[in-house]
mmCIF file of C-alpha atoms in Angstrom:
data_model
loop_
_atom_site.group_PDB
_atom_site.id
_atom_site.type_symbol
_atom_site.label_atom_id
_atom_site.label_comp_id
_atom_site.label_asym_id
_atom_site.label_seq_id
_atom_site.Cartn_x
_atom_site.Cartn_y
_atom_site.Cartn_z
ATOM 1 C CA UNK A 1 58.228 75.298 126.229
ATOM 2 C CA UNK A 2 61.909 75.029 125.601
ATOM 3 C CA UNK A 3 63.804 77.598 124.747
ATOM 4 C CA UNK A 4 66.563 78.229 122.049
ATOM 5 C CA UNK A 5 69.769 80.351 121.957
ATOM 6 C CA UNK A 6 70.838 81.354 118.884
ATOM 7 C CA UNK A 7 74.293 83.366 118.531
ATOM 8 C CA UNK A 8 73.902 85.876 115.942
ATOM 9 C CA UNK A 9 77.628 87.431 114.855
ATOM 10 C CA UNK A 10 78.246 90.535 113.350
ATOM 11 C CA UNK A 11 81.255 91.159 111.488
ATOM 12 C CA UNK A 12 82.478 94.648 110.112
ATOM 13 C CA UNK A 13 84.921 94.800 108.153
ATOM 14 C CA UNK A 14 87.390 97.633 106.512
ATOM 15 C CA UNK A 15 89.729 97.992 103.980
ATOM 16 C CA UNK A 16 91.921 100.569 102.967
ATOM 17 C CA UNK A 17 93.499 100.881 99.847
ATOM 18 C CA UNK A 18 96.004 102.880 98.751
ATOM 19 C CA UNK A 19 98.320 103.910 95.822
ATOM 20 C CA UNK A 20 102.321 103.311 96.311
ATOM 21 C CA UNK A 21 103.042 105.801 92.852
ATOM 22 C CA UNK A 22 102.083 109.089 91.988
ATOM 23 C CA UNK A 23 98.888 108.289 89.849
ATOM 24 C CA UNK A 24 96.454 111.236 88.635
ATOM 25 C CA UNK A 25 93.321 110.913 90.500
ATOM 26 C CA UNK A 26 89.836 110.861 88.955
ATOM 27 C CA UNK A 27 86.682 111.000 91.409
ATOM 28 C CA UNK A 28 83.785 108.017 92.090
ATOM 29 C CA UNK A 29 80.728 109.195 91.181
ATOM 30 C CA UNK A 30 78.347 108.931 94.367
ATOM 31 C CA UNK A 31 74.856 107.693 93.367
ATOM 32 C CA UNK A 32 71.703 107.745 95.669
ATOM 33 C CA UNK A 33 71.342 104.626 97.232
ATOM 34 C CA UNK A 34 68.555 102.115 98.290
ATOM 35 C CA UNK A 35 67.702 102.016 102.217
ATOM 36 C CA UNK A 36 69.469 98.196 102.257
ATOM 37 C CA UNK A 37 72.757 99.551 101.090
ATOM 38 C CA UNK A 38 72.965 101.021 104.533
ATOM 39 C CA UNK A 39 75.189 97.687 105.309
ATOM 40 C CA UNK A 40 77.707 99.004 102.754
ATOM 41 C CA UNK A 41 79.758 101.963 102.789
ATOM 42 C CA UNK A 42 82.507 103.239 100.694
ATOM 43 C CA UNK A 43 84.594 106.359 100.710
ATOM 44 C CA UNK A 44 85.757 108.264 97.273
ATOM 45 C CA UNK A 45 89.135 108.088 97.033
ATOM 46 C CA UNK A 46 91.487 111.299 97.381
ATOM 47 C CA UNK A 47 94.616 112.124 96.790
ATOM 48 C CA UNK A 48 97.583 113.162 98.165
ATOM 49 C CA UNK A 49 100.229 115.600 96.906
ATOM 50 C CA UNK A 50 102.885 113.458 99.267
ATOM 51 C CA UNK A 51 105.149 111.256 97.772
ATOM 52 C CA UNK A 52 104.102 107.617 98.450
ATOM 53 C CA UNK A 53 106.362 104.740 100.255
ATOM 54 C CA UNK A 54 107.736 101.975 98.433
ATOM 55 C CA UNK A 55 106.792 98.979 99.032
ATOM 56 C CA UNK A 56 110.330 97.816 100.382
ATOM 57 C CA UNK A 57 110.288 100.729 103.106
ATOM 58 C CA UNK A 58 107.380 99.020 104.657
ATOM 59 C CA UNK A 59 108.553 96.558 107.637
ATOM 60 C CA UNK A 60 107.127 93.141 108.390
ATOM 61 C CA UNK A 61 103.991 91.322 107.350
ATOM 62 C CA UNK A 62 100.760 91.468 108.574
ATOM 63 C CA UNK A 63 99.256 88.015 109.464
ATOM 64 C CA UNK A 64 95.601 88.615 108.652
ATOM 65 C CA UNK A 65 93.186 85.815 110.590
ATOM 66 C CA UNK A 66 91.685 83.247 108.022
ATOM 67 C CA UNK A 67 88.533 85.911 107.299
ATOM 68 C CA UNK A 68 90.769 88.424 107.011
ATOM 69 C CA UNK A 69 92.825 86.135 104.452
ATOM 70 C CA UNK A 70 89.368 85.082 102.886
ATOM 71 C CA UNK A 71 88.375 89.050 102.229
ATOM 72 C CA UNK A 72 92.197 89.568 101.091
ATOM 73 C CA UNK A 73 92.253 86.703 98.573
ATOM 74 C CA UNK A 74 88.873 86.997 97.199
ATOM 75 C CA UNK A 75 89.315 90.493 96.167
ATOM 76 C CA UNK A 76 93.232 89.493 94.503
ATOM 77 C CA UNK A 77 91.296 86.785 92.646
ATOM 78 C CA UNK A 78 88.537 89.251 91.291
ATOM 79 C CA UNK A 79 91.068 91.343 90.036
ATOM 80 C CA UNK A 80 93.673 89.220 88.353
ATOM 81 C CA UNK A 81 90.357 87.555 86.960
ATOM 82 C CA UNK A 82 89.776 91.226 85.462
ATOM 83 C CA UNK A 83 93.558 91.469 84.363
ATOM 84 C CA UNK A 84 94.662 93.960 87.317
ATOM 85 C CA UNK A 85 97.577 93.221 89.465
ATOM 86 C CA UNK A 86 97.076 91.915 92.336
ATOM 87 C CA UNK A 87 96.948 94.214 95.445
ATOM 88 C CA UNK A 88 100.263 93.802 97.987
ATOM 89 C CA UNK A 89 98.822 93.761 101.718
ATOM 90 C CA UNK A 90 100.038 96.508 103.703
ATOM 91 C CA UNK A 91 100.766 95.866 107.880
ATOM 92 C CA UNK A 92 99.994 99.227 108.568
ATOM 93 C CA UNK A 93 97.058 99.480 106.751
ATOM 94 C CA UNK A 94 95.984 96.493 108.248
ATOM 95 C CA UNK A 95 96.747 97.856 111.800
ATOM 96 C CA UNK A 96 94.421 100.725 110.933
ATOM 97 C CA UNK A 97 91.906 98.839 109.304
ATOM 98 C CA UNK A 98 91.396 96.310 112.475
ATOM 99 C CA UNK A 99 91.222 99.353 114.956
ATOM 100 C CA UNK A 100 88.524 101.199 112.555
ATOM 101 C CA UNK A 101 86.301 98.022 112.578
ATOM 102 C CA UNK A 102 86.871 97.298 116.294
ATOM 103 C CA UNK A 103 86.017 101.342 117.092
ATOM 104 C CA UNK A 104 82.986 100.624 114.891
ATOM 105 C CA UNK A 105 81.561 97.604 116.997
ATOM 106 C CA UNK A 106 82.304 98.697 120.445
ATOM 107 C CA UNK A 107 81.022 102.685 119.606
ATOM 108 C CA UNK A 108 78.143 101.127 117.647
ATOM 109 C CA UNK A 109 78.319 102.829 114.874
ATOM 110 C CA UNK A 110 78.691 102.721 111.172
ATOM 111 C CA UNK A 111 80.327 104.854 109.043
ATOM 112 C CA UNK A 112 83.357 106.537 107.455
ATOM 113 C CA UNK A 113 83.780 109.598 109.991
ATOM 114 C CA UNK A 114 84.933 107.872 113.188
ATOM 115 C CA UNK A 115 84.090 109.646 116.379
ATOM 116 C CA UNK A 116 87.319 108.347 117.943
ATOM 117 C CA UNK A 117 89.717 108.659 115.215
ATOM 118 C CA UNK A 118 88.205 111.409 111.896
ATOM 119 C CA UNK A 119 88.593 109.369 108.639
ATOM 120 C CA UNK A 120 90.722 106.767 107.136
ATOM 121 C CA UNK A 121 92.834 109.654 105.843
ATOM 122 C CA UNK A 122 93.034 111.238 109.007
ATOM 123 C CA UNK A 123 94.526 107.839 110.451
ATOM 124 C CA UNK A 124 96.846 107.386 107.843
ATOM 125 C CA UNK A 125 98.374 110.640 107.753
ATOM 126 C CA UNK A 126 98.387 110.474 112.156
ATOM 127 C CA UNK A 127 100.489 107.247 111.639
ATOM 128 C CA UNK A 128 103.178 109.063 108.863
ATOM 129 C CA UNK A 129 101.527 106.666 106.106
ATOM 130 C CA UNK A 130 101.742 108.657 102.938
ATOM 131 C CA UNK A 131 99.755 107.667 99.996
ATOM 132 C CA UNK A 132 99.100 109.393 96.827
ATOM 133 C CA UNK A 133 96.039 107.742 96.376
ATOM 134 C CA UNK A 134 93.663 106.170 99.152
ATOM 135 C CA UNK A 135 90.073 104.611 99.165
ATOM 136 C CA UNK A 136 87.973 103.016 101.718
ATOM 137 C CA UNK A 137 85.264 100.281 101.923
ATOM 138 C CA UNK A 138 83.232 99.103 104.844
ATOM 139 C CA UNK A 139 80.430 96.357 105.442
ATOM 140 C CA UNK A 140 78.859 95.321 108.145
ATOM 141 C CA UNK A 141 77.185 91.885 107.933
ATOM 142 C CA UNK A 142 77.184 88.546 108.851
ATOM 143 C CA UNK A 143 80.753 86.572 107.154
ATOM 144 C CA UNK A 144 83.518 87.269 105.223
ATOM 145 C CA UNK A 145 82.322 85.947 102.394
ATOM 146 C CA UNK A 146 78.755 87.893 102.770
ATOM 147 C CA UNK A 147 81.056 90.961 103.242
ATOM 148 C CA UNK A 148 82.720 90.140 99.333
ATOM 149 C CA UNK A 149 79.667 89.685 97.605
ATOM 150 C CA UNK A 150 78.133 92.808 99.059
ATOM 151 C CA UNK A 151 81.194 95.124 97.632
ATOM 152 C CA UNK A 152 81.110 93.163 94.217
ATOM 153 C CA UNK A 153 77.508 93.805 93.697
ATOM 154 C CA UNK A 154 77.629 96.967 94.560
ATOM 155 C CA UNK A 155 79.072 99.188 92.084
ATOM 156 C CA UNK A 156 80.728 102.270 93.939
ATOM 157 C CA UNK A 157 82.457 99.080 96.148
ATOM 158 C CA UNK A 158 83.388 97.145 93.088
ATOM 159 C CA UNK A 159 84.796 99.808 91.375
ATOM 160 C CA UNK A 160 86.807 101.013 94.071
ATOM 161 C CA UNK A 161 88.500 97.101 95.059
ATOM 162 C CA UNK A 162 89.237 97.485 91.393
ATOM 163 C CA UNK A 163 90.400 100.503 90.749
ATOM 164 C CA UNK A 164 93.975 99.966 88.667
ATOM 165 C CA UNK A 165 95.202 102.581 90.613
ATOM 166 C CA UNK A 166 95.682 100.974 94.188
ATOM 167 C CA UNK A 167 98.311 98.469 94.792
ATOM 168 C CA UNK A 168 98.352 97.980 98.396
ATOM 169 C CA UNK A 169 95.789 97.013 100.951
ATOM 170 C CA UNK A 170 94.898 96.255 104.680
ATOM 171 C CA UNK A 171 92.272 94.357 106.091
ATOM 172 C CA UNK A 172 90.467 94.540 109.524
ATOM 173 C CA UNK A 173 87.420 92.429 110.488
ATOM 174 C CA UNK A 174 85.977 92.532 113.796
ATOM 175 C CA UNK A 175 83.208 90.130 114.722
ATOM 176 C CA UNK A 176 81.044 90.889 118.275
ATOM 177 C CA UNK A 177 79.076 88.175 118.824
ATOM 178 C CA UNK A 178 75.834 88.677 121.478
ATOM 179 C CA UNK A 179 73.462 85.754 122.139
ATOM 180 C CA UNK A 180 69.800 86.397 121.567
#
């Protein structure tokens, strides 16, 4: 009998959001959700009483991988498609958002309180990134392009990627792969 290897990837993926301006902050409503949606996660967003950075205070660019670019892009072209500016990708947030999804893989877990590092607000405000507005969204599946469709069908996800109020974004993906 012969046997066959299959390679089965999992990616996870997180992005942070957050709001360069002073914006008044109005809460997500959090509705019970079906046992699937355990894939997805999403954070409410909070605010900060901290005056944000500008954009132009920020050094360098992030170079996000092609998924990375993929998740990036897709959820620009959702929102421009919905009139919304498009989000400005933010190194930092980037930096965070890769270690979150790595600390997720090799900790197996999944969720928004990280045993290694709190929340996404606790990272951001460890590394001196002020915000007065921050969100967070999580998936853990099998592609990029899974990873988009699952936050725009899922309402709390969807309305947080396009939420008027963020204008800056990182991405982190982080695939472990393990043959079967």
């Amino acid at each position: 009998m012969k046997k066959t290897c299959l390679t089965l990837t999992a990616v996870l993926l997180a992005v942070f959001l957050f709001a360069g301006q002073a914006l008044a902050a109005t809460a997500i409503p959090r509705w019970p959700e079906p046992a699937w949606f355990a894939q997805l996660t999403s954070s409410p967003p909070v605010q900060e009483e901290e005056p944000a950075e500008k954009p132009e205070e920020m050094a360098g660019q992030a170079e996000l991988t092609a998924a990375e670019q993929y998740v990036f892009a897709a959820i620009n072209q959702e929102r421009v498609k919905r009139g919304l500016a498009p989000l400005a990708i933010n190194p930092e947030l980037t930096r965070l958002a890769r270690m979150k999804s790595k600390d997720m893989a090799e900790n197996k877990y999944f969720a928004h309180l990280s045993p290694t590092y709190g929340t996404a607000y606790d990272m951001m405000r460890r590394e001196g990134i002020r915000y007065s507005y921050a969100g967070e969204n999580l998936a853990k599946t099998t592609s990029a392009a899974n990873a988009v469709s699952l936050f725009l069908n899922s309402s709390a996800h969807r309305s947080t990627l396009l939420n008027a109020k963020f204008n800056q974004t990182g991405v982190g993906i982080f695939q472990l792969g393990r043959q079967v």
